[in-house]
Amino acid sequence: MDEVLVYFAVKYEGNFQKILSALQNKERVSNEERKKVIESINCKYTTIISDDYPNFLKEISCPPFVLFYKGDLKTLNSHNAINIIGTENSDTIGEDMTKKVVNHLAKNDRTVIVGNDEGIEKIAVEKTKKENGNLVVVLNKGINDYLIDTDNQDVLIISEYLNRKKSTKETYLYSKRLAVGLSEKVVVIEIEEMDKAIVSVKYALDYSKTILVIPMDLDSKYKGNNKLIKEGADVLASIDDLVDN
């Protein structure tokens, strides 16, 4: 059954509803078709019925039937995971704060999760690697041709997609959903009021995750931070709040 799920995940490019429909309609798969797809995979995978499938994802809406990954899936299970989010249009203050946050997480053996590789989240990725920290990157496109740094055993790359070449608005949203779903907390570094990264906060609310927000100066252009705090998000008042249970 695992290989059937993988076949449909590849055929329908990770589309939950299409995969579900194929299963409900008992779409037929020949052994030849199934074998051809399995042999084309240049990574590891886990399915929703596998023992090593992340438990956190079973609690979100439309959990992926298949996760393709490179690295060690145990990275998700052995460390408390923190999803770092922020604008793609970051400034030096936000970048410095990201480095401080990541440095503290690495020192305390926490896992950093990002669902993007631009702006604040790109800084988070680079700093986590520099500190040899635990890192999970959720791709919004195919993983098959993605190159992973094999020198760092604590980097895990995951995706719902095997061969998708381009990201879309839909895949961006889905990658954010996974990053939040896999995390215990979401840390907002800096976002603008109408920033697209705000979708991670919406997912965090849906999944009852702790949301920590860094307060901004009154004249900061990143007005999304203080707005979230005003609406009830927790203030990241101290760096120690990141690792307090």
PDB file of C-alpha atoms in Angstrom:
ATOM      1  CA  MET A   1       0.000   0.000   0.000  1.00  0.00           C
ATOM      2  CA  ASP A   2       2.923   2.355   0.694  1.00  0.00           C
ATOM      3  CA  GLU A   3       4.066   2.150  -2.912  1.00  0.00           C
ATOM      4  CA  VAL A   4       0.536   2.774  -4.179  1.00  0.00           C
ATOM      5  CA  LEU A   5       0.381   5.980  -2.133  1.00  0.00           C
ATOM      6  CA  VAL A   6       3.761   7.009  -3.513  1.00  0.00           C
ATOM      7  CA  TYR A   7       2.593   6.313  -7.059  1.00  0.00           C
ATOM      8  CA  PHE A   8      -0.449   8.564  -6.640  1.00  0.00           C
ATOM      9  CA  ALA A   9       1.616  11.260  -4.882  1.00  0.00           C
ATOM     10  CA  VAL A  10       3.925  11.390  -7.881  1.00  0.00           C
ATOM     11  CA  LYS A  11       1.187  11.122 -10.499  1.00  0.00           C
ATOM     12  CA  TYR A  12      -0.926  13.881  -8.930  1.00  0.00           C
ATOM     13  CA  GLU A  13       2.025  16.027  -7.751  1.00  0.00           C
ATOM     14  CA  GLY A  14       1.089  15.853  -4.090  1.00  0.00           C
ATOM     15  CA  ASN A  15      -2.467  17.153  -4.621  1.00  0.00           C
ATOM     16  CA  PHE A  16      -4.364  15.879  -1.579  1.00  0.00           C
ATOM     17  CA  GLN A  17      -7.828  15.895  -3.122  1.00  0.00           C
ATOM     18  CA  LYS A  18      -6.746  14.118  -6.303  1.00  0.00           C
ATOM     19  CA  ILE A  19      -4.881  11.458  -4.343  1.00  0.00           C
ATOM     20  CA  LEU A  20      -7.874  11.002  -2.032  1.00  0.00           C
ATOM     21  CA  SER A  21     -10.203  10.701  -5.035  1.00  0.00           C
ATOM     22  CA  ALA A  22      -7.942   8.083  -6.637  1.00  0.00           C
ATOM     23  CA  LEU A  23      -8.020   6.035  -3.443  1.00  0.00           C
ATOM     24  CA  GLN A  24     -11.761   6.380  -2.950  1.00  0.00           C
ATOM     25  CA  ASN A  25     -12.438   5.422  -6.557  1.00  0.00           C
ATOM     26  CA  LYS A  26      -9.987   2.518  -6.280  1.00  0.00           C
ATOM     27  CA  GLU A  27      -8.045   3.724  -9.294  1.00  0.00           C
ATOM     28  CA  ARG A  28      -6.119   0.811 -10.733  1.00  0.00           C
ATOM     29  CA  VAL A  29      -2.333   0.808 -10.828  1.00  0.00           C
ATOM     30  CA  SER A  30      -0.374  -1.764 -12.770  1.00  0.00           C
ATOM     31  CA  ASN A  31       2.728  -3.328 -11.243  1.00  0.00           C
ATOM     32  CA  GLU A  32       4.747  -1.925 -14.136  1.00  0.00           C
ATOM     33  CA  GLU A  33       3.551   1.639 -13.536  1.00  0.00           C
ATOM     34  CA  ARG A  34       4.152   1.385  -9.808  1.00  0.00           C
ATOM     35  CA  LYS A  35       7.636  -0.070 -10.259  1.00  0.00           C
ATOM     36  CA  LYS A  36       8.605   2.622 -12.783  1.00  0.00           C
ATOM     37  CA  VAL A  37       7.674   5.404 -10.360  1.00  0.00           C
ATOM     38  CA  ILE A  38       9.417   3.811  -7.382  1.00  0.00           C
ATOM     39  CA  GLU A  39      12.620   3.366  -9.371  1.00  0.00           C
ATOM     40  CA  SER A  40      12.587   7.047 -10.391  1.00  0.00           C
ATOM     41  CA  ILE A  41      12.773   8.268  -6.800  1.00  0.00           C
ATOM     42  CA  ASN A  42      16.099   9.767  -5.795  1.00  0.00           C
ATOM     43  CA  CYS A  43      15.290  10.258  -2.113  1.00  0.00           C
ATOM     44  CA  LYS A  44      13.630   8.588   0.844  1.00  0.00           C
ATOM     45  CA  TYR A  45       9.952   8.742   1.665  1.00  0.00           C
ATOM     46  CA  THR A  46       7.424   8.009   4.368  1.00  0.00           C
ATOM     47  CA  THR A  47       3.659   7.621   4.028  1.00  0.00           C
ATOM     48  CA  ILE A  48       0.769   8.415   6.311  1.00  0.00           C
ATOM     49  CA  ILE A  49       0.497   4.711   7.182  1.00  0.00           C
ATOM     50  CA  SER A  50       4.213   4.287   7.916  1.00  0.00           C
ATOM     51  CA  ASP A  51       5.472   3.930  11.490  1.00  0.00           C
ATOM     52  CA  ASP A  52       7.933   6.817  11.074  1.00  0.00           C
ATOM     53  CA  TYR A  53       5.397   9.324   9.726  1.00  0.00           C
ATOM     54  CA  PRO A  54       5.546  12.492  11.918  1.00  0.00           C
ATOM     55  CA  ASN A  55       2.729  12.401  14.469  1.00  0.00           C
ATOM     56  CA  PHE A  56       2.332  16.196  14.441  1.00  0.00           C
ATOM     57  CA  LEU A  57       1.229  16.091  10.805  1.00  0.00           C
ATOM     58  CA  LYS A  58      -1.626  13.735  11.580  1.00  0.00           C
ATOM     59  CA  GLU A  59      -3.169  16.605  13.557  1.00  0.00           C
ATOM     60  CA  ILE A  60      -3.331  19.098  10.668  1.00  0.00           C
ATOM     61  CA  SER A  61      -5.933  19.431   7.942  1.00  0.00           C
ATOM     62  CA  CYS A  62      -5.267  17.391   4.811  1.00  0.00           C
ATOM     63  CA  PRO A  63      -2.029  15.766   6.029  1.00  0.00           C
ATOM     64  CA  PRO A  64       0.237  14.710   3.148  1.00  0.00           C
ATOM     65  CA  PHE A  65      -0.232  11.120   2.072  1.00  0.00           C
ATOM     66  CA  VAL A  66       3.482  11.003   1.304  1.00  0.00           C
ATOM     67  CA  LEU A  67       6.492  12.988   2.485  1.00  0.00           C
ATOM     68  CA  PHE A  68       9.629  12.807   0.373  1.00  0.00           C
ATOM     69  CA  TYR A  69      12.801  13.655   2.231  1.00  0.00           C
ATOM     70  CA  LYS A  70      16.589  13.798   2.271  1.00  0.00           C
ATOM     71  CA  GLY A  71      18.410  13.567   5.564  1.00  0.00           C
ATOM     72  CA  ASP A  72      17.400  11.878   8.814  1.00  0.00           C
ATOM     73  CA  LEU A  73      13.703  11.909   9.655  1.00  0.00           C
ATOM     74  CA  LYS A  74      14.628  11.460  13.322  1.00  0.00           C
ATOM     75  CA  THR A  75      15.587  15.144  13.328  1.00  0.00           C
ATOM     76  CA  LEU A  76      11.869  15.825  13.707  1.00  0.00           C
ATOM     77  CA  ASN A  77      11.372  13.509  16.654  1.00  0.00           C
ATOM     78  CA  SER A  78      14.410  14.067  18.827  1.00  0.00           C
ATOM     79  CA  HIS A  79      14.374  17.875  19.228  1.00  0.00           C
ATOM     80  CA  ASN A  80      11.765  20.495  20.071  1.00  0.00           C
ATOM     81  CA  ALA A  81      11.080  22.275  16.787  1.00  0.00           C
ATOM     82  CA  ILE A  82      10.692  26.032  16.311  1.00  0.00           C
ATOM     83  CA  ASN A  83       9.308  27.493  13.079  1.00  0.00           C
ATOM     84  CA  ILE A  84      10.992  30.807  12.263  1.00  0.00           C
ATOM     85  CA  ILE A  85       9.042  33.085   9.949  1.00  0.00           C
ATOM     86  CA  GLY A  86       9.514  36.574   8.574  1.00  0.00           C
ATOM     87  CA  THR A  87       9.341  38.865   5.612  1.00  0.00           C
ATOM     88  CA  GLU A  88      11.285  38.310   2.429  1.00  0.00           C
ATOM     89  CA  ASN A  89      12.086  42.057   2.528  1.00  0.00           C
ATOM     90  CA  SER A  90      14.127  42.011   5.715  1.00  0.00           C
ATOM     91  CA  ASP A  91      16.471  44.685   7.100  1.00  0.00           C
ATOM     92  CA  THR A  92      19.709  44.383   9.059  1.00  0.00           C
ATOM     93  CA  ILE A  93      17.898  44.599  12.408  1.00  0.00           C
ATOM     94  CA  GLY A  94      15.706  41.629  11.541  1.00  0.00           C
ATOM     95  CA  GLU A  95      18.626  39.676  10.159  1.00  0.00           C
ATOM     96  CA  ASP A  96      20.672  40.284  13.319  1.00  0.00           C
ATOM     97  CA  MET A  97      17.742  39.257  15.487  1.00  0.00           C
ATOM     98  CA  THR A  98      17.302  36.086  13.426  1.00  0.00           C
ATOM     99  CA  LYS A  99      20.933  35.179  14.034  1.00  0.00           C
ATOM    100  CA  LYS A 100      20.550  35.732  17.784  1.00  0.00           C
ATOM    101  CA  VAL A 101      17.420  33.569  17.886  1.00  0.00           C
ATOM    102  CA  VAL A 102      19.010  30.768  15.871  1.00  0.00           C
ATOM    103  CA  ASN A 103      22.204  30.886  17.929  1.00  0.00           C
ATOM    104  CA  HIS A 104      20.202  30.434  21.132  1.00  0.00           C
ATOM    105  CA  LEU A 105      18.178  27.582  19.657  1.00  0.00           C
ATOM    106  CA  ALA A 106      21.315  25.806  18.452  1.00  0.00           C
ATOM    107  CA  LYS A 107      22.954  26.132  21.867  1.00  0.00           C
ATOM    108  CA  ASN A 108      19.867  24.594  23.452  1.00  0.00           C
ATOM    109  CA  ASP A 109      19.646  21.722  20.957  1.00  0.00           C
ATOM    110  CA  ARG A 110      16.385  22.881  19.372  1.00  0.00           C
ATOM    111  CA  THR A 111      15.424  22.275  15.757  1.00  0.00           C
ATOM    112  CA  VAL A 112      14.846  25.221  13.414  1.00  0.00           C
ATOM    113  CA  ILE A 113      12.122  24.736  10.793  1.00  0.00           C
ATOM    114  CA  VAL A 114      11.549  27.014   7.808  1.00  0.00           C
ATOM    115  CA  GLY A 115       9.036  26.815   4.984  1.00  0.00           C
ATOM    116  CA  ASN A 116      10.857  29.155   2.647  1.00  0.00           C
ATOM    117  CA  ASP A 117      14.422  30.097   1.710  1.00  0.00           C
ATOM    118  CA  GLU A 118      14.116  33.856   1.224  1.00  0.00           C
ATOM    119  CA  GLY A 119      14.627  36.863   3.464  1.00  0.00           C
ATOM    120  CA  ILE A 120      14.462  36.115   7.188  1.00  0.00           C
ATOM    121  CA  GLU A 121      14.125  32.388   6.627  1.00  0.00           C
ATOM    122  CA  LYS A 122      17.168  32.288   4.367  1.00  0.00           C
ATOM    123  CA  ILE A 123      19.175  33.933   7.150  1.00  0.00           C
ATOM    124  CA  ALA A 124      17.805  31.325   9.575  1.00  0.00           C
ATOM    125  CA  VAL A 125      18.953  28.509   7.288  1.00  0.00           C
ATOM    126  CA  GLU A 126      22.447  29.945   6.815  1.00  0.00           C
ATOM    127  CA  LYS A 127      22.957  30.645  10.524  1.00  0.00           C
ATOM    128  CA  THR A 128      21.672  27.237  11.614  1.00  0.00           C
ATOM    129  CA  LYS A 129      24.097  25.508   9.251  1.00  0.00           C
ATOM    130  CA  LYS A 130      26.947  27.713  10.487  1.00  0.00           C
ATOM    131  CA  GLU A 131      26.174  26.746  14.085  1.00  0.00           C
ATOM    132  CA  ASN A 132      25.810  23.072  13.109  1.00  0.00           C
ATOM    133  CA  GLY A 133      22.270  23.194  14.460  1.00  0.00           C
ATOM    134  CA  ASN A 134      19.314  20.965  13.708  1.00  0.00           C
ATOM    135  CA  LEU A 135      17.535  22.228  10.603  1.00  0.00           C
ATOM    136  CA  VAL A 136      14.403  21.249   8.694  1.00  0.00           C
ATOM    137  CA  VAL A 137      13.625  22.920   5.366  1.00  0.00           C
ATOM    138  CA  VAL A 138      10.187  22.387   3.843  1.00  0.00           C
ATOM    139  CA  LEU A 139      10.362  22.819   0.074  1.00  0.00           C
ATOM    140  CA  ASN A 140       7.525  24.237  -1.996  1.00  0.00           C
ATOM    141  CA  LYS A 141       8.706  22.369  -5.089  1.00  0.00           C
ATOM    142  CA  GLY A 142      10.137  18.981  -6.048  1.00  0.00           C
ATOM    143  CA  ILE A 143      12.865  17.338  -3.984  1.00  0.00           C
ATOM    144  CA  ASN A 144      14.249  14.780  -6.437  1.00  0.00           C
ATOM    145  CA  ASP A 145      16.937  17.073  -7.867  1.00  0.00           C
ATOM    146  CA  TYR A 146      17.553  19.003  -4.646  1.00  0.00           C
ATOM    147  CA  LEU A 147      21.150  18.739  -3.436  1.00  0.00           C
ATOM    148  CA  ILE A 148      21.691  18.343   0.303  1.00  0.00           C
ATOM    149  CA  ASP A 149      24.855  19.081   2.238  1.00  0.00           C
ATOM    150  CA  THR A 150      25.901  15.560   3.181  1.00  0.00           C
ATOM    151  CA  ASP A 151      28.516  16.915   5.623  1.00  0.00           C
ATOM    152  CA  ASN A 152      25.779  18.106   7.969  1.00  0.00           C
ATOM    153  CA  GLN A 153      23.887  15.153   9.413  1.00  0.00           C
ATOM    154  CA  ASP A 154      21.371  17.384  11.185  1.00  0.00           C
ATOM    155  CA  VAL A 155      19.792  18.874   8.051  1.00  0.00           C
ATOM    156  CA  LEU A 156      16.484  17.422   6.868  1.00  0.00           C
ATOM    157  CA  ILE A 157      14.843  18.484   3.597  1.00  0.00           C
ATOM    158  CA  ILE A 158      11.209  17.500   3.077  1.00  0.00           C
ATOM    159  CA  SER A 159       8.584  18.053   0.403  1.00  0.00           C
ATOM    160  CA  GLU A 160       5.166  16.826  -0.683  1.00  0.00           C
ATOM    161  CA  TYR A 161       6.462  16.904  -4.244  1.00  0.00           C
ATOM    162  CA  LEU A 162       8.935  14.704  -6.053  1.00  0.00           C
ATOM    163  CA  ASN A 163       9.423  16.297  -9.456  1.00  0.00           C
ATOM    164  CA  ARG A 164       7.539  19.625  -9.454  1.00  0.00           C
ATOM    165  CA  LYS A 165       9.944  22.123 -11.047  1.00  0.00           C
ATOM    166  CA  LYS A 166       8.314  25.399 -10.069  1.00  0.00           C
ATOM    167  CA  SER A 167       6.707  26.699  -6.912  1.00  0.00           C
ATOM    168  CA  THR A 168       3.272  28.306  -7.013  1.00  0.00           C
ATOM    169  CA  LYS A 169       1.109  30.296  -4.620  1.00  0.00           C
ATOM    170  CA  GLU A 170      -0.576  27.031  -3.678  1.00  0.00           C
ATOM    171  CA  THR A 171       2.653  25.154  -2.986  1.00  0.00           C
ATOM    172  CA  TYR A 172       3.931  28.147  -0.980  1.00  0.00           C
ATOM    173  CA  LEU A 173       0.884  27.921   1.265  1.00  0.00           C
ATOM    174  CA  TYR A 174       1.209  24.161   1.625  1.00  0.00           C
ATOM    175  CA  SER A 175       4.878  24.360   2.585  1.00  0.00           C
ATOM    176  CA  LYS A 176       4.017  26.897   5.272  1.00  0.00           C
ATOM    177  CA  ARG A 177       1.288  24.584   6.538  1.00  0.00           C
ATOM    178  CA  LEU A 178       3.772  21.737   6.925  1.00  0.00           C
ATOM    179  CA  ALA A 179       6.412  23.901   8.598  1.00  0.00           C
ATOM    180  CA  VAL A 180       3.897  25.088  11.190  1.00  0.00           C
ATOM    181  CA  GLY A 181       2.396  21.638  11.616  1.00  0.00           C
ATOM    182  CA  LEU A 182       5.792  20.130  12.417  1.00  0.00           C
ATOM    183  CA  SER A 183       6.619  22.793  15.015  1.00  0.00           C
ATOM    184  CA  GLU A 184       5.854  23.363  18.675  1.00  0.00           C
ATOM    185  CA  LYS A 185       6.226  27.132  18.438  1.00  0.00           C
ATOM    186  CA  VAL A 186       6.196  29.781  15.716  1.00  0.00           C
ATOM    187  CA  VAL A 187       8.550  32.751  16.114  1.00  0.00           C
ATOM    188  CA  VAL A 188       7.781  35.910  14.159  1.00  0.00           C
ATOM    189  CA  ILE A 189      10.951  37.932  13.535  1.00  0.00           C
ATOM    190  CA  GLU A 190       9.572  40.784  11.446  1.00  0.00           C
ATOM    191  CA  ILE A 191       6.659  41.005   9.033  1.00  0.00           C
ATOM    192  CA  GLU A 192       4.794  43.786   7.315  1.00  0.00           C
ATOM    193  CA  GLU A 193       1.105  44.252   7.980  1.00  0.00           C
ATOM    194  CA  MET A 194       0.016  42.584   4.711  1.00  0.00           C
ATOM    195  CA  ASP A 195       3.024  40.261   4.438  1.00  0.00           C
ATOM    196  CA  LYS A 196       2.348  36.907   2.781  1.00  0.00           C
ATOM    197  CA  ALA A 197       4.236  35.233   5.636  1.00  0.00           C
ATOM    198  CA  ILE A 198       1.241  36.029   7.843  1.00  0.00           C
ATOM    199  CA  VAL A 199      -0.345  32.818   6.556  1.00  0.00           C
ATOM    200  CA  SER A 200       1.958  30.895   8.923  1.00  0.00           C
ATOM    201  CA  VAL A 201       0.344  32.688  11.858  1.00  0.00           C
ATOM    202  CA  LYS A 202      -3.103  31.685  10.614  1.00  0.00           C
ATOM    203  CA  TYR A 203      -2.009  28.061  10.422  1.00  0.00           C
ATOM    204  CA  ALA A 204      -0.495  28.331  13.902  1.00  0.00           C
ATOM    205  CA  LEU A 205      -3.831  29.530  15.263  1.00  0.00           C
ATOM    206  CA  ASP A 206      -5.661  26.693  13.503  1.00  0.00           C
ATOM    207  CA  TYR A 207      -3.245  24.128  14.942  1.00  0.00           C
ATOM    208  CA  SER A 208      -3.099  25.675  18.443  1.00  0.00           C
ATOM    209  CA  LYS A 209       0.627  26.437  18.290  1.00  0.00           C
ATOM    210  CA  THR A 210       2.363  28.928  20.552  1.00  0.00           C
ATOM    211  CA  ILE A 211       3.080  32.171  18.670  1.00  0.00           C
ATOM    212  CA  LEU A 212       5.979  34.328  19.864  1.00  0.00           C
ATOM    213  CA  VAL A 213       6.397  37.786  18.322  1.00  0.00           C
ATOM    214  CA  ILE A 214       9.300  40.210  18.618  1.00  0.00           C
ATOM    215  CA  PRO A 215       7.915  43.712  19.353  1.00  0.00           C
ATOM    216  CA  MET A 216       8.890  46.500  16.981  1.00  0.00           C
ATOM    217  CA  ASP A 217       9.527  50.231  17.431  1.00  0.00           C
ATOM    218  CA  LEU A 218       6.480  52.403  16.859  1.00  0.00           C
ATOM    219  CA  ASP A 219       7.946  53.859  13.667  1.00  0.00           C
ATOM    220  CA  SER A 220       9.036  50.498  12.238  1.00  0.00           C
ATOM    221  CA  LYS A 221       7.722  49.574   8.794  1.00  0.00           C
ATOM    222  CA  TYR A 222       7.162  46.039  10.081  1.00  0.00           C
ATOM    223  CA  LYS A 223       3.788  46.861  11.585  1.00  0.00           C
ATOM    224  CA  GLY A 224       2.607  43.265  11.411  1.00  0.00           C
ATOM    225  CA  ASN A 225       4.512  42.358  14.579  1.00  0.00           C
ATOM    226  CA  ASN A 226       2.820  44.833  16.902  1.00  0.00           C
ATOM    227  CA  LYS A 227      -0.540  44.154  15.295  1.00  0.00           C
ATOM    228  CA  LEU A 228      -0.201  40.446  16.107  1.00  0.00           C
ATOM    229  CA  ILE A 229       0.719  41.287  19.700  1.00  0.00           C
ATOM    230  CA  LYS A 230      -2.292  43.596  19.944  1.00  0.00           C
ATOM    231  CA  GLU A 231      -4.478  40.738  18.675  1.00  0.00           C
ATOM    232  CA  GLY A 232      -3.229  38.384  21.389  1.00  0.00           C
ATOM    233  CA  ALA A 233       0.043  36.798  20.280  1.00  0.00           C
ATOM    234  CA  ASP A 234       2.685  36.282  22.971  1.00  0.00           C
ATOM    235  CA  VAL A 235       5.539  38.772  23.192  1.00  0.00           C
ATOM    236  CA  LEU A 236       9.054  37.373  22.868  1.00  0.00           C
ATOM    237  CA  ALA A 237      10.258  39.439  25.813  1.00  0.00           C
ATOM    238  CA  SER A 238      13.364  37.401  26.513  1.00  0.00           C
ATOM    239  CA  ILE A 239      15.555  35.103  24.424  1.00  0.00           C
ATOM    240  CA  ASP A 240      14.955  32.462  27.113  1.00  0.00           C
ATOM    241  CA  ASP A 241      11.262  32.386  26.183  1.00  0.00           C
ATOM    242  CA  LEU A 242      12.286  30.435  23.086  1.00  0.00           C
ATOM    243  CA  VAL A 243      13.212  27.318  25.040  1.00  0.00           C
ATOM    244  CA  ASP A 244      10.932  27.593  28.079  1.00  0.00           C
ATOM    245  CA  ASN A 245       8.305  24.854  28.113  1.00  0.00           C
TER     246      ASN A 245
END
